[in-house]
Short mmCIF file of C-alpha atoms and ligand atoms in Angstrom, two decimals:
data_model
loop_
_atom_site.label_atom_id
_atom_site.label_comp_id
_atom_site.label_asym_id
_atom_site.label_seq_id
_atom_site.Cartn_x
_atom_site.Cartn_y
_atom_site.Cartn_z
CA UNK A 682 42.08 0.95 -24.09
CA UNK A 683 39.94 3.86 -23.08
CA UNK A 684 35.99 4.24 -22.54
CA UNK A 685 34.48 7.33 -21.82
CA UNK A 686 31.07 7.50 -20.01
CA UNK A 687 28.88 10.21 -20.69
CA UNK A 688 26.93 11.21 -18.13
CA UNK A 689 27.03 10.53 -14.16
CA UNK A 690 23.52 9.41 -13.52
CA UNK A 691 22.31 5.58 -12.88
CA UNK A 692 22.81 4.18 -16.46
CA UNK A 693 26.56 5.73 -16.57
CA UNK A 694 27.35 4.62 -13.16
CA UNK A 695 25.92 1.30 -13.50
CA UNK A 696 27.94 0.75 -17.17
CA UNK A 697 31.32 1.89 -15.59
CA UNK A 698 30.98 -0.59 -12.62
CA UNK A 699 30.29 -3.28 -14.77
CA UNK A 700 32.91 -2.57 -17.78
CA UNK A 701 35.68 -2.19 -15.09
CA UNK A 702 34.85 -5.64 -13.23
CA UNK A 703 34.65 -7.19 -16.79
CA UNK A 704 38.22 -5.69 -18.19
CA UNK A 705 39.89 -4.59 -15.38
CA UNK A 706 42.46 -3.09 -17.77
CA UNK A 707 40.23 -0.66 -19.22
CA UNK A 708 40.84 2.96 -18.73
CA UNK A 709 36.99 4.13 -17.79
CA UNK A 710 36.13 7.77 -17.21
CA UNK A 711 32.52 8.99 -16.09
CA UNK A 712 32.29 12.34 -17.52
CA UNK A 713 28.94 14.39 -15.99
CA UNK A 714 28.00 17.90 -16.91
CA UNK A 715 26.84 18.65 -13.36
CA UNK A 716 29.13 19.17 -10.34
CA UNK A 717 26.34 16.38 -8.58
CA UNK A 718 26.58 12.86 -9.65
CA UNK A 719 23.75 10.80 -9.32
CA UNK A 720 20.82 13.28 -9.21
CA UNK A 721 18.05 11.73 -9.96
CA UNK A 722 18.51 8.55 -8.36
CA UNK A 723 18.85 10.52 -5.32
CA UNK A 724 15.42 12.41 -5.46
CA UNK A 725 13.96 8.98 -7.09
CA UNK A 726 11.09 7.11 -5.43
CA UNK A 727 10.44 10.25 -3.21
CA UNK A 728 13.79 9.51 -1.83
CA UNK A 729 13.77 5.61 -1.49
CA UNK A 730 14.55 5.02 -5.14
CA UNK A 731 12.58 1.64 -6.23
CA UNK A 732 15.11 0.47 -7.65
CA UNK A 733 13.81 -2.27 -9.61
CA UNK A 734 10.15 -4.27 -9.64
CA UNK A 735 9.61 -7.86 -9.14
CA UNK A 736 7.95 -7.96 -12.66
CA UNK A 737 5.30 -10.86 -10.86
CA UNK A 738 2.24 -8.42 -12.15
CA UNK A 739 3.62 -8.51 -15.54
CA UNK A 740 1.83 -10.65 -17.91
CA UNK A 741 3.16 -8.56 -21.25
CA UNK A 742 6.24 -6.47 -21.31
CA UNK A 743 4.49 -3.36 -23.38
CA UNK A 744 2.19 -2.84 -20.61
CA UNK A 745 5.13 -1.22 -18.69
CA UNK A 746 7.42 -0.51 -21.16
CA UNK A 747 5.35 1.52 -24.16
CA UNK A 748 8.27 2.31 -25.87
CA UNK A 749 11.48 -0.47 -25.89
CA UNK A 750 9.64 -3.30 -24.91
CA UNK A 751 10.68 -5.70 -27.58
CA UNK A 752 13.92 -4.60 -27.26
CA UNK A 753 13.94 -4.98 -23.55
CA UNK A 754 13.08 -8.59 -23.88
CA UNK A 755 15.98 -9.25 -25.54
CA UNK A 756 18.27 -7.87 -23.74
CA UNK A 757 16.38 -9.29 -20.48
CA UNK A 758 18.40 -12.57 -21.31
CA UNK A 759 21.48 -10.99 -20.53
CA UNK A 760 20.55 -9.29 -17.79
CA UNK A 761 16.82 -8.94 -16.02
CA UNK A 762 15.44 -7.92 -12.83
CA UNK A 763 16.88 -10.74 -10.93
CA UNK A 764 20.41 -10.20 -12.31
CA UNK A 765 19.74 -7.07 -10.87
CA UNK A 766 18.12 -8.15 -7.49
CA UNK A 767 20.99 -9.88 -6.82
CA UNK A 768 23.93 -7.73 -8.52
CA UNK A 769 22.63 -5.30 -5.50
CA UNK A 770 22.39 -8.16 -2.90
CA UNK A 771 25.84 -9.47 -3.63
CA UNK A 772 27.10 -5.90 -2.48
CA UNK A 773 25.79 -5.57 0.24
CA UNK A 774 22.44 -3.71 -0.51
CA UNK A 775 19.54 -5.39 0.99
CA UNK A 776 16.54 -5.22 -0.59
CA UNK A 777 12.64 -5.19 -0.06
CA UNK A 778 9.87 -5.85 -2.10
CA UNK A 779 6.40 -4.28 -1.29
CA UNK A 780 2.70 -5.42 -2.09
CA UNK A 781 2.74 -3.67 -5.24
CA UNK A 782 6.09 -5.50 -6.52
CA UNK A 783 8.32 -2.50 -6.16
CA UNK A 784 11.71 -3.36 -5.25
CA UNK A 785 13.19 -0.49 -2.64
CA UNK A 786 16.35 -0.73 -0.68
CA UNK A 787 15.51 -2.12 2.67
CA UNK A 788 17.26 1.07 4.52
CA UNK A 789 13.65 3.10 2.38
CA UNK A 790 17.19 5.05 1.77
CA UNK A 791 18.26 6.72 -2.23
CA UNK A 792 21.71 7.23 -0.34
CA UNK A 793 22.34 3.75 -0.03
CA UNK A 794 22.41 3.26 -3.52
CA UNK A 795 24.61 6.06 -4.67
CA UNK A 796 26.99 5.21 -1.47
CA UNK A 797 27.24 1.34 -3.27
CA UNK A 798 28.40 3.15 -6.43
CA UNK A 799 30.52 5.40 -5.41
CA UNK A 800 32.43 3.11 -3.27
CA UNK A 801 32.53 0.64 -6.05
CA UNK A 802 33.81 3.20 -8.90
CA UNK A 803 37.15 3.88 -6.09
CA UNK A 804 37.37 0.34 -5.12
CA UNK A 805 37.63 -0.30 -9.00
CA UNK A 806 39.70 2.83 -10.10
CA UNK A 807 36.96 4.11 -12.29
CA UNK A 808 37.94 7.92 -12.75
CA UNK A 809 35.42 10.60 -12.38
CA UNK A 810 35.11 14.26 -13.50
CA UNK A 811 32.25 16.49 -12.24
CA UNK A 812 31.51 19.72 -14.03
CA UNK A 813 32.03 18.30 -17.68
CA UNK A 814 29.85 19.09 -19.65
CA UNK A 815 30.05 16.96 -23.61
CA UNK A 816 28.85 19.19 -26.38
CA UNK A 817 30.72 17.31 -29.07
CA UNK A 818 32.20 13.84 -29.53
CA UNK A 819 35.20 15.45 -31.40
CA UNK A 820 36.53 16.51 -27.74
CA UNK A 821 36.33 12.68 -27.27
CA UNK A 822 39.02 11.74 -29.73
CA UNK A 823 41.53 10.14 -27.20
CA UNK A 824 38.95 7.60 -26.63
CA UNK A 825 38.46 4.81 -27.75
CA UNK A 826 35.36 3.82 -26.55
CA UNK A 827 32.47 6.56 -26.07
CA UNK A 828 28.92 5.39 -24.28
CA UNK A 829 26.50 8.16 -24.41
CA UNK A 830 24.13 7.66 -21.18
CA UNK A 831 22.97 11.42 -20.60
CA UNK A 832 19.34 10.63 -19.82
CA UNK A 833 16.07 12.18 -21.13
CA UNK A 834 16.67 15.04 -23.97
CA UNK A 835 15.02 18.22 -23.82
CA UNK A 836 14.09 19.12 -27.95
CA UNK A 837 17.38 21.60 -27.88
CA UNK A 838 19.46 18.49 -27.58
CA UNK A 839 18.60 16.94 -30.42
CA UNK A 840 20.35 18.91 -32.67
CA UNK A 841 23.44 17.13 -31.56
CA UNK A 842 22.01 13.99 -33.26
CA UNK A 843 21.26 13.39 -36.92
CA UNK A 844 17.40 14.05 -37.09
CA UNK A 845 16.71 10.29 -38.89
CA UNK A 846 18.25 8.86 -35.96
CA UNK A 847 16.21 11.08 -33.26
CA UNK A 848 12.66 10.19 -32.03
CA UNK A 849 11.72 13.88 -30.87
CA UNK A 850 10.98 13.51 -27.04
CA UNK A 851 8.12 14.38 -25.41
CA UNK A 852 7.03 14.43 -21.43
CA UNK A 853 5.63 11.01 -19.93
CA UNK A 854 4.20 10.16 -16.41
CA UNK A 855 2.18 13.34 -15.43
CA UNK A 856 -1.11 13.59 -13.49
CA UNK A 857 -4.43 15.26 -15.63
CA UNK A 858 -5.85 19.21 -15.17
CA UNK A 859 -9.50 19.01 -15.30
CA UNK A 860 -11.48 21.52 -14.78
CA UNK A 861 -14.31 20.36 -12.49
CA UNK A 862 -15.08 22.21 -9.57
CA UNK A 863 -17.34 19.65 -7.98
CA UNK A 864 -14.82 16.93 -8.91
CA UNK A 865 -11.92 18.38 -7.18
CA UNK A 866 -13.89 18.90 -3.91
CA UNK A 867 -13.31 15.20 -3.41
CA UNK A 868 -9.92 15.51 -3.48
CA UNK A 869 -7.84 13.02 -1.90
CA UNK A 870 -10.23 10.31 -2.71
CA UNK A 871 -9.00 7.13 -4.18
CA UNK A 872 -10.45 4.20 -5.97
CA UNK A 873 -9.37 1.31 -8.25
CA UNK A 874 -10.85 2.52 -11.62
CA UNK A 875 -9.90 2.16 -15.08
CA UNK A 876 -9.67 5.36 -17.84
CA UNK A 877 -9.57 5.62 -21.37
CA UNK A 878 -8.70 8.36 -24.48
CA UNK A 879 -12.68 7.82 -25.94
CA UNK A 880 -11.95 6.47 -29.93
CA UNK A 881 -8.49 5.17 -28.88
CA UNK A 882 -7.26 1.69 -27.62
CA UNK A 883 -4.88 3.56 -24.78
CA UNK A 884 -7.13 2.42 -21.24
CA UNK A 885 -5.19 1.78 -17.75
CA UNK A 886 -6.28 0.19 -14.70
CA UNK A 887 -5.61 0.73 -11.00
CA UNK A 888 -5.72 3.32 -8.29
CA UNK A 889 -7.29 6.48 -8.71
CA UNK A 890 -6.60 9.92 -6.81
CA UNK A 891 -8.31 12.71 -7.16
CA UNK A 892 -6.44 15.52 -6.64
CA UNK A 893 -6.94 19.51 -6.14
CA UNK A 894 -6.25 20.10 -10.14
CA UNK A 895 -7.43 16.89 -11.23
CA UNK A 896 -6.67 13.26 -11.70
CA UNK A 897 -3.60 10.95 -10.58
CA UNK A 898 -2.30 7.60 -9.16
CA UNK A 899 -1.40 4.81 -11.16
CA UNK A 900 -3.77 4.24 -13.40
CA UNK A 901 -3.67 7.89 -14.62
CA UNK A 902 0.15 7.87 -14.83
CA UNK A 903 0.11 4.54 -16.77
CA UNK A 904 -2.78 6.06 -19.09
CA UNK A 905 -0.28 8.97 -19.08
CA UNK A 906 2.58 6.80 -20.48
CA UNK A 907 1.13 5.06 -22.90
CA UNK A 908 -0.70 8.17 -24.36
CA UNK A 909 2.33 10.43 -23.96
CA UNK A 910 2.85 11.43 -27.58
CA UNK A 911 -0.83 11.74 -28.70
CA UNK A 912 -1.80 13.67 -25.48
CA UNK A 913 1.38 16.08 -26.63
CA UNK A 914 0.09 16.11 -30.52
CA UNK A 915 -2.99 17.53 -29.07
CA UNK A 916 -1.60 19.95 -26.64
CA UNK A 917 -2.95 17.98 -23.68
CA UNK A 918 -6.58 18.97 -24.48
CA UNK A 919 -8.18 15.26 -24.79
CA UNK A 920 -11.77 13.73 -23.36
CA UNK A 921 -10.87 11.03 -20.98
CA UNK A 922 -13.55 8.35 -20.18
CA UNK A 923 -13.85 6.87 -16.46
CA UNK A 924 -15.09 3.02 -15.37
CA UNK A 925 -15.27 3.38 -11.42
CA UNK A 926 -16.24 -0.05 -11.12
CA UNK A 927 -14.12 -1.37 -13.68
CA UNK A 928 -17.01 -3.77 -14.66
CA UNK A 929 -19.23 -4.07 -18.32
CA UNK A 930 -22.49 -1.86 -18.24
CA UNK A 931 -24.17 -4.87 -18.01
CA UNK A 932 -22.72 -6.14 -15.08
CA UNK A 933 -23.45 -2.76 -13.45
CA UNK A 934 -26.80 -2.37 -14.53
CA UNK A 935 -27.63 -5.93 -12.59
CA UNK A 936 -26.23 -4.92 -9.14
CA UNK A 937 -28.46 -1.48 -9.22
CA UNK A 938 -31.43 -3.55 -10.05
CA UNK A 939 -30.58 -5.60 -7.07
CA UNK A 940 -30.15 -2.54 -5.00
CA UNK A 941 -33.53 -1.40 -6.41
CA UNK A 942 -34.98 -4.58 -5.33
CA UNK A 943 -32.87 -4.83 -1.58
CA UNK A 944 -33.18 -1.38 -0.94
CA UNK A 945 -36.30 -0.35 -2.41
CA UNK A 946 -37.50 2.25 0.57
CA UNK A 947 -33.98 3.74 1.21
CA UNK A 948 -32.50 6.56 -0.43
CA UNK A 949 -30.00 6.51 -3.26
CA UNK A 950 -26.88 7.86 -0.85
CA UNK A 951 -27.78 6.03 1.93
CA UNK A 952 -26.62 2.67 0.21
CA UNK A 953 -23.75 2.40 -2.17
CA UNK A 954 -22.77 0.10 -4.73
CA UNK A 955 -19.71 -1.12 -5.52
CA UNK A 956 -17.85 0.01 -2.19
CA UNK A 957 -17.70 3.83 -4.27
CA UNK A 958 -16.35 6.12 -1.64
CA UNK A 959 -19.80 8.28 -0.14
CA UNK A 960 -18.42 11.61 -1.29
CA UNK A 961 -17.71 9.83 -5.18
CA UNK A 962 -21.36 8.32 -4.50
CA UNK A 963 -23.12 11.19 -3.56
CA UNK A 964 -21.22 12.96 -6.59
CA UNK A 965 -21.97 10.63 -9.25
CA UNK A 966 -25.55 11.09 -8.20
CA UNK A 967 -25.55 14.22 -8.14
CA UNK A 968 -24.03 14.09 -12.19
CA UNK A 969 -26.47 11.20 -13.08
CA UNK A 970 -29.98 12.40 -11.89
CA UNK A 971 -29.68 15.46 -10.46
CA UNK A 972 -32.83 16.38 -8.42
CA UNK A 973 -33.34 13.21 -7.86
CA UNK A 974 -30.12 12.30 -6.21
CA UNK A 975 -31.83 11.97 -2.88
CA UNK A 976 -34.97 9.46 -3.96
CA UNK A 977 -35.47 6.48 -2.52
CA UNK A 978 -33.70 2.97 -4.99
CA UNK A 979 -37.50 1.59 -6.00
CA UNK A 980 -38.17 5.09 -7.44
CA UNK A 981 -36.03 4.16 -9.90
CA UNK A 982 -36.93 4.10 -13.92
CA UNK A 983 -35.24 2.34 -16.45
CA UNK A 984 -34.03 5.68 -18.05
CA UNK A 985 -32.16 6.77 -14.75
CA UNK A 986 -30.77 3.35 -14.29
CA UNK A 987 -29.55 4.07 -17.97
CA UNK A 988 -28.10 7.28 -16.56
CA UNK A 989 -26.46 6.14 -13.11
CA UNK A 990 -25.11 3.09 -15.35
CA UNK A 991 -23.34 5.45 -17.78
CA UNK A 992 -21.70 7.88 -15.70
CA UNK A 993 -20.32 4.51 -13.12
CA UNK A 994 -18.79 3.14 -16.49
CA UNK A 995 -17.94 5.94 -19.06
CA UNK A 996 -17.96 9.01 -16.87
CA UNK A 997 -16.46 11.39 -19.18
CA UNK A 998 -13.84 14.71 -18.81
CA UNK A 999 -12.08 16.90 -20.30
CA UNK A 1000 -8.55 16.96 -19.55
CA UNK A 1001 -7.14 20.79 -19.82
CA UNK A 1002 -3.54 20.13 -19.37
CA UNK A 1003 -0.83 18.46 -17.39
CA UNK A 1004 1.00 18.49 -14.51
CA UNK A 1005 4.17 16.68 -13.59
CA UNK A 1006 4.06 14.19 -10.67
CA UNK A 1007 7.15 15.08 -8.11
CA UNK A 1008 7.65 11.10 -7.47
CA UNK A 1009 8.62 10.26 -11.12
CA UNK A 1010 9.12 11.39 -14.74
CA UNK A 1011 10.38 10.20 -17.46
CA UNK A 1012 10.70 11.16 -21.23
CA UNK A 1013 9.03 9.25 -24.54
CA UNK A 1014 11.59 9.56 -27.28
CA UNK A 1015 15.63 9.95 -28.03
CA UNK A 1016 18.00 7.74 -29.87
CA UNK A 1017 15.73 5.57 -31.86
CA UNK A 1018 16.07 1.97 -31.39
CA UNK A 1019 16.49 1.40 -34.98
CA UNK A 1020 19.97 3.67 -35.10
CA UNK A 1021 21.42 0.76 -32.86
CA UNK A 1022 22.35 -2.47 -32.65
CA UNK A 1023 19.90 -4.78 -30.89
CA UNK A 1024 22.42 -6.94 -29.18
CA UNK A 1025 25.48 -4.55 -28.37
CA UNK A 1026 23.95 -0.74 -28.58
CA UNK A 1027 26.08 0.51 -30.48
CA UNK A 1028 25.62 2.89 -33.02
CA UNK A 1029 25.07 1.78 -36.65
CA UNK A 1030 26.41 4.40 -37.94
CA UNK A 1031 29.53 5.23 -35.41
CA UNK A 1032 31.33 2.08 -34.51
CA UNK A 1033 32.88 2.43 -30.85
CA UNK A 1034 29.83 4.57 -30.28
CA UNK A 1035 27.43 3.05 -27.73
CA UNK A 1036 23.56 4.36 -26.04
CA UNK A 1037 22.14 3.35 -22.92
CA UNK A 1038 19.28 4.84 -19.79
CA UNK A 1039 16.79 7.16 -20.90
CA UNK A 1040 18.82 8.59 -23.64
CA UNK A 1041 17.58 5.74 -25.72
CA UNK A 1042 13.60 5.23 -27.29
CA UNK A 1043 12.40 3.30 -24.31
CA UNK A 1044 10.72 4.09 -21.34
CA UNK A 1045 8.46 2.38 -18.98
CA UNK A 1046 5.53 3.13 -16.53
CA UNK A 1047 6.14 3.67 -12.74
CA UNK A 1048 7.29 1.13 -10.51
CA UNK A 1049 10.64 0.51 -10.73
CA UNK A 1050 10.65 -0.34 -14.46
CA UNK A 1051 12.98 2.68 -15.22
CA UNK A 1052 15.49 1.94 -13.36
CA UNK A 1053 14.91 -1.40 -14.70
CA UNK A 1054 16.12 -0.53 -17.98
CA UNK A 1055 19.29 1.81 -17.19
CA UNK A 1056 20.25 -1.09 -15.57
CA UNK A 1057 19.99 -3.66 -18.21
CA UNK A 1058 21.01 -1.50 -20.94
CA UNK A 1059 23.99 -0.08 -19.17
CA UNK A 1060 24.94 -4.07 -18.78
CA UNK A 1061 24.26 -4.52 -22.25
CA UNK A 1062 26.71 -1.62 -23.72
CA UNK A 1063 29.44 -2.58 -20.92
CA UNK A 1064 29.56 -6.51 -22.23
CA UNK A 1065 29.40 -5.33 -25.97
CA UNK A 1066 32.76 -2.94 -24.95
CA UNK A 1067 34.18 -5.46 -22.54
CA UNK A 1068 34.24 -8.37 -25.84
CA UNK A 1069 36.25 -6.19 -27.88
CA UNK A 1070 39.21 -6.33 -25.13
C1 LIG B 551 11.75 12.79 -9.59
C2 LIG B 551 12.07 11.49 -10.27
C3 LIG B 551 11.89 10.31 -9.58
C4 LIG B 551 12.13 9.07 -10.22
N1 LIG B 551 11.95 7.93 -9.50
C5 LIG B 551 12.16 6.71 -10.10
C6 LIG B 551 12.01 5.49 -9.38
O1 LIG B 551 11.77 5.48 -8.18
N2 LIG B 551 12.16 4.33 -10.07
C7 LIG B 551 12.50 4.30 -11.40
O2 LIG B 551 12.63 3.21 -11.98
N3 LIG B 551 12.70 5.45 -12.09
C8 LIG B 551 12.55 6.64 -11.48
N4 LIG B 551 12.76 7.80 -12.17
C9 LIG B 551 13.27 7.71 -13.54
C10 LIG B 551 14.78 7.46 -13.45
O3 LIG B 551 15.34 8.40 -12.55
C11 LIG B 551 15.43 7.61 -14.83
O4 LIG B 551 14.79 6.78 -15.75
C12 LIG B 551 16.91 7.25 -14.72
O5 LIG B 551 17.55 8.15 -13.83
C13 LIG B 551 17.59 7.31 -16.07
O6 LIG B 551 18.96 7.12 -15.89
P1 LIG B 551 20.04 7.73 -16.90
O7 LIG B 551 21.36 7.44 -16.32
O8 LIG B 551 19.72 7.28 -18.24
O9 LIG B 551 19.76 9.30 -16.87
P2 LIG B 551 20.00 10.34 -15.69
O10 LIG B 551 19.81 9.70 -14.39
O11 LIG B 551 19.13 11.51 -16.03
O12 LIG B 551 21.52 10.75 -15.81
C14 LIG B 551 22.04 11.45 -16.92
C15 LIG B 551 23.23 12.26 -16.47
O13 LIG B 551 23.90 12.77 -17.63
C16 LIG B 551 24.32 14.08 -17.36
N5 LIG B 551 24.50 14.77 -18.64
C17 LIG B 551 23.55 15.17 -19.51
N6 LIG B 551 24.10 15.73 -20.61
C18 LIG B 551 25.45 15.68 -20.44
C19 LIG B 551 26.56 16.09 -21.24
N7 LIG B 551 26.40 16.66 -22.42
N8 LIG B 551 27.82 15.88 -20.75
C20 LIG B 551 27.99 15.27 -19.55
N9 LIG B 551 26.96 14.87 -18.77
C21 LIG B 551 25.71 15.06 -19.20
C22 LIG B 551 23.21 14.64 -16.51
O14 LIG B 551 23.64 15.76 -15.76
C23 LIG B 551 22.86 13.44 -15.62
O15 LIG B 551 23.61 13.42 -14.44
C24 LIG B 551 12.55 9.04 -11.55
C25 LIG B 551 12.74 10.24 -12.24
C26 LIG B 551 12.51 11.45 -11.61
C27 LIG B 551 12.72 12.73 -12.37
#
């Protein structure tokens, strides 16, 4: 029996491992377009490659997986970050996780990883040709087995697909454009903050950065993810609200009050709530009460409390486009999960025909969780093969 691999990157890699050990019998070819295998897990995690996450943080799956989360939990029984943990441990790839639950390899080093898999594809005879590029499955005829794991699509390659079966992709993680001069002198600045598409229910928490075009870090790279296709629908022209405490208005409004009260004789910059960074301070109150940014707290009246409230809790923007953020990216969209098989991957409509990595409707938010699922889906397709043999 034969099984052709489409694609050298971490999903086809990671399936042609696994089907090999599983049916050492099987004939399994990696075919990638590219003369490079491997690509992206080389340049991934600015060169460290999380490779997984230790999902402790997670309390629901479709906070880091927008798109394939339900699917994801299934296939999580078969194989889930810990299969993975140790799948890498038990070959010799120690591992590390951080603060933030982001699983690197300990050497900080992508190389390790794609070392691992290429010595594991010639320790288990798994053949390999570079420079292939698959623009039809017809040239696949002599297979009998054919796993499509070619990554995110770009719109031109869905025309290879059937359109019912396609969910048209779009661009996810990017960092925010806005245009606001005084903003983006306080660039570098970070806080934990939480954002929001005004009318919508799409709102992520975490660490801010402001940067010299805008707005990134976490939180605006999960607001990024889960707003992906609406923020594409409207050409990336959106108003985007900011809470820079992360607290209710009237939780805010009582700590000025007892600033007013503390710090009645001192001026507004000279004591800040919240821990705000002076140079976000000084900003808001420049935004909130303009002239009076410099008056002493018991000057205060209720209408600029009202003010300096509302700008520390819905501070709002305009976003005027995107940008993409060098340490990750990922696309929203491709093979829709309803065109496979829940359990096995396969194709509904192709028997022997199986999906897995980005290629597939699911994507997740930073942090490892990509990886994540090229892993588990790539163990999913190569079980589903190896149980036909
Ligand atoms: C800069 C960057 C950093 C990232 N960092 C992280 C990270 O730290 N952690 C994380 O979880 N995720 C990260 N990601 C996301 C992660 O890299 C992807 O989700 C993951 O690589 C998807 O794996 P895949 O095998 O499905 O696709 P890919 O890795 O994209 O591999 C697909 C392969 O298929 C080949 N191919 C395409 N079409 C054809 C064809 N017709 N015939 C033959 N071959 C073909 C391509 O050349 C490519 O080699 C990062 C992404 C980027 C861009």
């Amino acid at each position: 029996m034969k099984t052709a691999v489409v694609g050298g990157g971490a999903a086809g890699f990671f399936l042609a491992i696994n089907l090999k050990e599983m049916c050492p019998q099987m004939d399994v070819t990696i075919l990638e377009a590219s003369h490079h295998v491997l690509a992206k897990v080389k340049i991934s995690g600015g060169g460290r490659c999380n490779c997984t996450n230790s999902f402790e943080e997670v309390k629901d799956l479709q906070s880091v997986y927008p798109r394939g989360h339900r699917l994801l939990k299934r296939l999580f029984k078969q194989f889930n970050h810990r299969d993975a943990y140790e799948w890498f441990e038990n070959r010799g790839v120690k591992l590390v996780t951080q603060e933030d639950q982001c699983v690197f390899p300990q050497s900080q080093d992508s190389q390790t990883i794609i070392n691992l898999f290429l010595s594991e594809t010639r320790r288990l005879g798994v053949t390999i040709k570079t420079g292939y590029r698959v623009s039809s499955l017809d040239e696949l005829s002599d297979y009998d087995f054919i796993a499509i794991t070619t990554g995110g699509m770009s719109k031109s390659q869905t025309s290879n697909f059937k359109p019912q079966t396609i969910i048209p992709p779009v661009p996810s993680l990017f960092t925010f454009n806005i245009e606001d001069k005084a903003l983006r002198d306080l660039m570098g600045t970070v806080i934990e903050a939480s954002a929001m598409i005004p009318g919508t229910k799409m709102r992520a928490s975490g660490p801010l950065l402001i940067t010299h075009w805008g707005m990134s870090g976490p939180c605006i790279l999960r607001l990024s993810s889960y707003a992906a296709r609406l923020l594409s629908e409207h050409n990336y022209q959106m108003p985007l609200s900011v809470n820079w405490t992360q607290l209710k208005e009237n939780e805010v409004q009582e700590e000025l009050l007892s600033f007013c009260r503390q710090y009645a004789q001192k001026q507004l910059p000279s004591m800040r709530p919240f821990d705000l960074p002076q140079r976000l301070w000084n900003y808001l109150l420049e935004k909130s009460l303009q002239g009076r940014a410099h008056a002493p707290w018991g000057s205060l009246n209720q209408k600029e409390l009202n003010r300096l409230t509302n700008i520390l809790t819905n501070d709002t923007y305009e976003i005027a486009g995107r940008a993409p953020f060098k340490d990750e990216f990922v696309t929203c969209g491709g093979i829709s999960l309803s065109a496979v098989n829940p359990s096995t991957l396969e194709s509904r409509e192709h028997p022997h025909l199986y999906f897995a990595g980005e290629v597939l409707d699911i994507d997740g938010v930073t942090g490892g969780f990509n990886f994540q699922a090229a892993w588990t889906t790539a163990y999913a397709v190569a079980t589903a093969i190896a149980a036909q043999n």
